XYZ file of C-alpha atoms in Angstrom:
352
model
C 14.463 -30.742 -27.904
C 16.974 -30.235 -30.722
C 17.940 -32.981 -33.157
C 21.707 -33.304 -33.548
C 21.253 -35.639 -36.499
C 19.658 -33.070 -38.763
C 21.809 -31.780 -41.594
C 21.205 -28.199 -42.687
C 23.029 -25.559 -44.614
C 23.690 -23.182 -41.719
C 24.636 -25.755 -39.065
C 28.254 -24.630 -38.878
C 27.147 -21.130 -37.940
C 25.578 -22.224 -34.655
C 28.799 -22.584 -32.701
C 30.578 -19.905 -34.672
C 27.906 -17.307 -34.028
C 27.659 -18.141 -30.344
C 31.389 -17.922 -29.672
C 32.188 -14.865 -31.747
C 34.563 -16.861 -33.959
C 32.797 -15.934 -37.163
C 35.265 -16.052 -40.008
C 35.862 -12.894 -41.976
C 35.071 -12.811 -45.654
C 38.335 -13.237 -47.556
C 39.467 -11.143 -50.453
C 39.052 -12.677 -53.867
C 41.730 -15.332 -54.420
C 44.546 -14.208 -56.642
C 45.314 -17.662 -58.028
C 43.545 -21.017 -58.213
C 40.209 -21.707 -56.573
C 40.391 -23.112 -53.056
C 37.397 -25.351 -53.773
C 37.276 -27.097 -57.141
C 33.989 -27.832 -58.802
C 31.723 -27.242 -61.771
C 30.174 -23.950 -62.803
C 26.927 -23.439 -60.890
C 24.738 -20.358 -61.022
C 21.896 -19.778 -58.580
C 19.339 -17.030 -59.004
C 18.430 -15.501 -55.619
C 15.113 -13.636 -55.425
C 15.206 -10.456 -53.321
C 13.220 -7.236 -53.108
C 14.182 -3.607 -52.717
C 17.783 -2.502 -53.135
C 20.976 -3.692 -51.506
C 20.894 -2.664 -47.828
C 21.676 -3.901 -44.343
C 18.806 -6.366 -44.608
C 20.500 -8.177 -47.511
C 24.145 -7.922 -46.452
C 24.180 -11.405 -44.923
C 23.280 -13.000 -48.244
C 25.688 -10.641 -50.009
C 28.438 -11.829 -47.689
C 27.630 -15.491 -48.275
C 27.512 -15.008 -52.043
C 30.898 -13.286 -51.996
C 32.366 -16.049 -49.847
C 31.374 -18.935 -52.120
C 32.391 -17.002 -55.231
C 35.818 -16.204 -53.815
C 36.441 -19.753 -52.673
C 35.544 -21.220 -56.079
C 37.080 -18.466 -58.194
C 33.600 -17.617 -59.454
C 32.521 -21.136 -60.370
C 29.742 -21.109 -57.744
C 27.775 -17.941 -58.368
C 24.836 -16.812 -56.269
C 23.349 -14.113 -58.477
C 21.364 -11.758 -56.253
C 18.348 -10.422 -58.124
C 16.909 -7.294 -56.461
C 13.746 -5.315 -57.035
C 11.336 -8.274 -57.230
C 12.477 -9.022 -60.767
C 12.002 -12.750 -60.161
C 9.026 -12.688 -57.815
C 6.981 -10.554 -55.474
C 8.404 -10.538 -51.948
C 5.226 -12.222 -50.729
C 5.478 -14.989 -53.313
C 9.112 -16.050 -52.983
C 8.151 -19.205 -51.086
C 5.800 -20.181 -53.903
C 8.547 -19.569 -56.434
C 10.974 -21.698 -54.461
C 8.377 -24.433 -54.156
C 8.080 -24.825 -57.915
C 11.766 -24.216 -58.615
C 11.287 -20.907 -60.437
C 14.643 -19.869 -58.940
C 17.181 -21.565 -56.717
C 17.135 -19.378 -53.600
C 15.252 -16.448 -52.121
C 14.350 -14.426 -49.068
C 11.017 -14.244 -47.278
C 9.511 -12.945 -44.061
C 7.167 -15.176 -42.083
C 5.175 -12.100 -41.072
C 4.232 -11.527 -44.725
C 2.246 -14.773 -44.773
C 2.010 -16.268 -41.270
C -0.276 -19.053 -42.442
C 2.465 -20.457 -44.689
C 5.174 -20.804 -42.040
C 3.479 -20.546 -38.620
C 6.349 -22.129 -36.702
C 8.778 -19.453 -37.888
C 6.490 -16.847 -36.336
C 7.920 -17.719 -32.936
C 11.104 -15.865 -33.792
C 9.135 -12.627 -34.250
C 7.751 -12.460 -30.709
C 8.289 -9.133 -28.957
C 10.793 -8.457 -26.185
C 12.550 -11.805 -26.384
C 15.675 -11.825 -24.176
C 18.115 -11.510 -27.088
C 20.571 -8.704 -26.495
C 22.766 -8.762 -29.603
C 22.762 -9.637 -33.276
C 25.306 -12.388 -32.600
C 22.925 -13.921 -30.078
C 20.045 -13.619 -32.526
C 22.046 -15.495 -35.166
C 22.641 -18.288 -32.651
C 18.953 -18.452 -31.751
C 17.890 -18.542 -35.404
C 20.357 -21.285 -36.284
C 19.289 -23.369 -33.285
C 15.666 -22.908 -34.270
C 16.303 -24.067 -37.824
C 17.507 -27.406 -36.442
C 14.219 -28.268 -34.772
C 12.376 -31.089 -36.582
C 9.091 -29.186 -36.816
C 10.875 -26.214 -38.391
C 12.707 -28.492 -40.810
C 9.355 -30.002 -41.751
C 7.882 -26.538 -42.299
C 10.630 -25.658 -44.764
C 10.155 -29.064 -46.373
C 6.487 -28.379 -47.085
C 7.683 -25.685 -49.457
C 10.311 -27.944 -51.039
C 13.045 -25.851 -49.444
C 16.040 -26.106 -47.159
C 16.884 -23.216 -44.792
C 19.860 -21.194 -45.934
C 20.443 -18.511 -43.276
C 18.525 -16.043 -41.179
C 18.180 -12.419 -42.223
C 18.879 -10.441 -39.084
C 17.360 -7.116 -38.160
C 18.288 -4.965 -35.160
C 15.952 -4.564 -32.234
C 13.215 -1.974 -32.438
C 13.303 1.379 -30.664
C 10.891 4.309 -30.699
C 11.607 7.801 -32.038
C 9.267 10.757 -31.853
C 8.482 14.436 -31.601
C 7.458 16.609 -28.664
C 8.390 16.222 -25.022
C 10.332 13.027 -24.294
C 8.121 10.447 -22.516
C 10.451 10.006 -19.550
C 7.846 8.420 -17.276
C 5.179 5.790 -17.741
C 2.381 8.327 -17.466
C 3.811 10.426 -20.284
C 3.255 7.608 -22.795
C -0.499 7.862 -22.422
C -2.043 9.126 -25.654
C 1.204 9.223 -27.649
C 0.198 8.479 -31.251
C 2.723 5.955 -32.459
C 3.003 3.910 -35.620
C 3.832 0.365 -34.570
C 2.879 -3.157 -35.585
C 2.767 -6.698 -34.247
C 4.126 -7.602 -30.862
C 6.027 -4.342 -30.544
C 2.771 -2.470 -31.111
C 1.187 -4.479 -28.295
C 3.957 -3.364 -25.955
C 3.451 0.269 -26.901
C -0.280 -0.101 -26.365
C 0.368 -1.510 -22.892
C 2.263 1.688 -22.070
C -0.846 3.699 -22.926
C 0.168 4.831 -26.398
C -2.389 5.077 -29.191
C -1.389 2.648 -31.931
C -1.779 3.301 -35.624
C -0.087 1.909 -38.721
C 1.637 4.160 -41.233
C 3.601 2.730 -44.152
C 7.318 3.374 -44.002
C 7.429 5.693 -47.066
C 4.713 7.880 -45.489
C 6.304 8.003 -42.038
C 8.317 11.208 -42.423
C 5.426 13.220 -43.808
C 2.981 11.883 -41.205
C 5.292 12.829 -38.361
C 6.166 16.189 -39.888
C 2.465 17.060 -40.236
C 1.703 15.948 -36.707
C -0.516 13.064 -37.743
C 1.594 10.804 -35.521
C 3.950 11.572 -32.672
C 6.333 8.655 -32.953
C 7.232 5.429 -34.712
C 8.976 2.162 -33.918
C 11.657 0.921 -36.319
C 14.780 -1.269 -36.312
C 17.553 0.817 -34.773
C 19.459 2.676 -36.215
C 19.280 2.099 -39.936
C 15.520 2.313 -40.517
C 15.165 5.648 -38.719
C 18.040 7.079 -40.726
C 16.772 5.589 -43.995
C 13.511 7.478 -43.620
C 15.191 10.578 -42.106
C 12.983 10.600 -39.009
C 15.834 11.929 -36.877
C 15.699 15.170 -38.863
C 12.302 16.047 -37.378
C 12.309 14.013 -34.145
C 13.112 15.242 -30.634
C 13.761 12.018 -28.755
C 14.592 8.331 -29.122
C 14.377 5.431 -26.684
C 17.752 4.266 -25.437
C 18.467 0.530 -25.679
C 14.931 -0.644 -24.931
C 15.275 -3.684 -27.219
C 11.557 -3.970 -27.942
C 11.960 -6.965 -30.213
C 12.961 -7.722 -33.766
C 11.518 -9.360 -36.835
C 13.551 -12.186 -38.302
C 13.305 -12.901 -42.000
C 14.749 -15.922 -43.728
C 16.459 -17.212 -46.832
C 15.908 -20.646 -48.270
C 17.056 -22.850 -51.123
C 14.952 -25.002 -53.406
C 15.558 -28.534 -52.148
C 16.204 -29.987 -55.591
C 18.773 -27.288 -56.351
C 20.526 -27.924 -53.052
C 20.623 -31.692 -53.497
C 22.063 -31.255 -56.987
C 25.126 -29.483 -55.600
C 28.389 -31.408 -55.372
C 29.346 -32.262 -51.801
C 32.201 -29.748 -51.707
C 29.779 -26.916 -52.539
C 27.385 -28.033 -49.822
C 30.242 -27.925 -47.354
C 31.257 -24.515 -48.668
C 27.761 -23.188 -47.978
C 27.932 -24.553 -44.441
C 31.197 -22.734 -43.900
C 30.007 -19.548 -45.563
C 26.946 -19.016 -43.370
C 29.109 -17.806 -40.484
C 30.905 -15.380 -42.789
C 27.555 -14.117 -44.038
C 26.331 -13.372 -40.529
C 29.548 -11.608 -39.613
C 29.415 -9.524 -42.767
C 25.860 -8.403 -42.056
C 26.562 -7.596 -38.424
C 29.661 -5.627 -39.350
C 27.732 -3.620 -41.938
C 25.094 -2.775 -39.353
C 27.811 -1.592 -36.972
C 29.411 0.565 -39.628
C 26.163 2.325 -40.410
C 25.327 2.616 -36.702
C 28.448 4.728 -36.170
C 27.366 7.120 -38.915
C 23.763 7.217 -37.773
C 24.562 7.724 -34.111
C 26.667 10.721 -35.074
C 23.743 12.083 -37.105
C 21.363 11.510 -34.186
C 23.753 13.322 -31.870
C 24.018 16.236 -34.276
C 20.225 16.359 -34.461
C 20.141 16.814 -30.684
C 17.887 13.843 -29.927
C 17.122 13.313 -26.248
C 17.709 9.745 -25.064
C 14.820 8.181 -23.155
C 16.081 5.552 -20.696
C 14.205 2.368 -19.867
C 13.022 2.926 -16.292
C 12.190 0.078 -13.946
C 8.528 1.105 -14.033
C 8.337 1.023 -17.815
C 10.293 -2.244 -17.997
C 7.833 -3.885 -15.620
C 4.895 -2.890 -17.818
C 6.620 -4.081 -21.001
C 7.568 -7.412 -19.467
C 4.045 -7.879 -18.155
C 2.682 -7.234 -21.652
C 5.261 -9.390 -23.451
C 4.461 -12.622 -21.668
C 0.753 -12.581 -22.536
C 1.653 -11.972 -26.176
C 3.870 -15.071 -26.080
C 1.064 -17.061 -24.472
C -1.351 -15.872 -27.132
C 1.034 -17.021 -29.872
C 1.459 -20.402 -28.182
C -2.318 -20.841 -27.991
C -2.827 -19.857 -31.615
C 0.034 -21.997 -32.948
C -1.043 -24.971 -30.854
C -4.469 -24.813 -32.474
C -2.664 -25.173 -35.803
C -1.095 -28.401 -34.604
C 2.331 -27.077 -33.649
C 4.221 -27.952 -30.432
C 4.252 -24.224 -29.761
C 5.189 -24.347 -26.079
C 8.236 -26.450 -26.939
C 9.149 -24.004 -29.692
C 8.970 -21.040 -27.326
C 11.015 -22.846 -24.693
C 13.617 -23.669 -27.337
C 13.926 -19.994 -28.247
C 14.343 -18.973 -24.611
C 16.892 -21.725 -23.975
C 18.917 -20.734 -27.027
C 18.778 -17.079 -26.025
C 20.058 -17.885 -22.544
C 22.878 -20.007 -23.957
C 23.850 -17.322 -26.453
C 24.167 -14.719 -23.713
């Protein structure tokens, strides 16, 4: 199902991510550049501020800068100064900037094939495994073609941890106790919560703390741990699910195809090498903040809610129909969706 002949920027990361041999990001070279080449500056369109979400691209940018003694600069532009987060693909298409990040969920009609990576409760147990799955997926011809429609080449995946739920009140230790819990959740993860009997609503992240504090909602699902800590939900919550792994959104970074093809060969190779370092850097940053956040959660006295066999059975039963629904919808759009789903599951099994 996967084409070994396809050349892509992150290809070197596939084996590196799956074996744990991701190279560490070196310190800035003290003397001559390790890779000679001309001065190249890429503008990279991002939104928000520097955070765990962007650390993979930060790591890659540092890697190529160090290796070239600053001659290859990926200038990360935060705060939507170059483009709205929902319009980065359009900007890349016309060459308004050289590289940028985007989330398929922001505009599913633009990159429907990439939506397969956002399915809930996929059997991906670690960030390393998710990097492997993403890199494998990027190699598929239909995914390459999807990037090509936007005059782009995939750079690297933007990993996010799996979702958990955190809330107030009595911990929902049994399946029956989830009935009627008012929880803010979206997408496939929201479907899983609904299957448990929870009442689903959608609250924007900036309004989450106030909504929970006022009792407008009982709980929320977020990437664990950093999103909960970022919005201080642990300060008012009573419980948190323990290693449920409800699913994770994958966002992406891409390069304008013309900008990539204009690079000298040694810089293209450097990007291929640097992808693995970027993934490792992001994963390490997540782990660092997890240690701090777990300590804060412990201090807050949060009760851990284990994943019981009964609850797991309900979640699994709800996850499969959501996959089938995505396959049906994507197939109607002309995609080989069943093959795409099988590729994800095969990559996940190999990564584990």
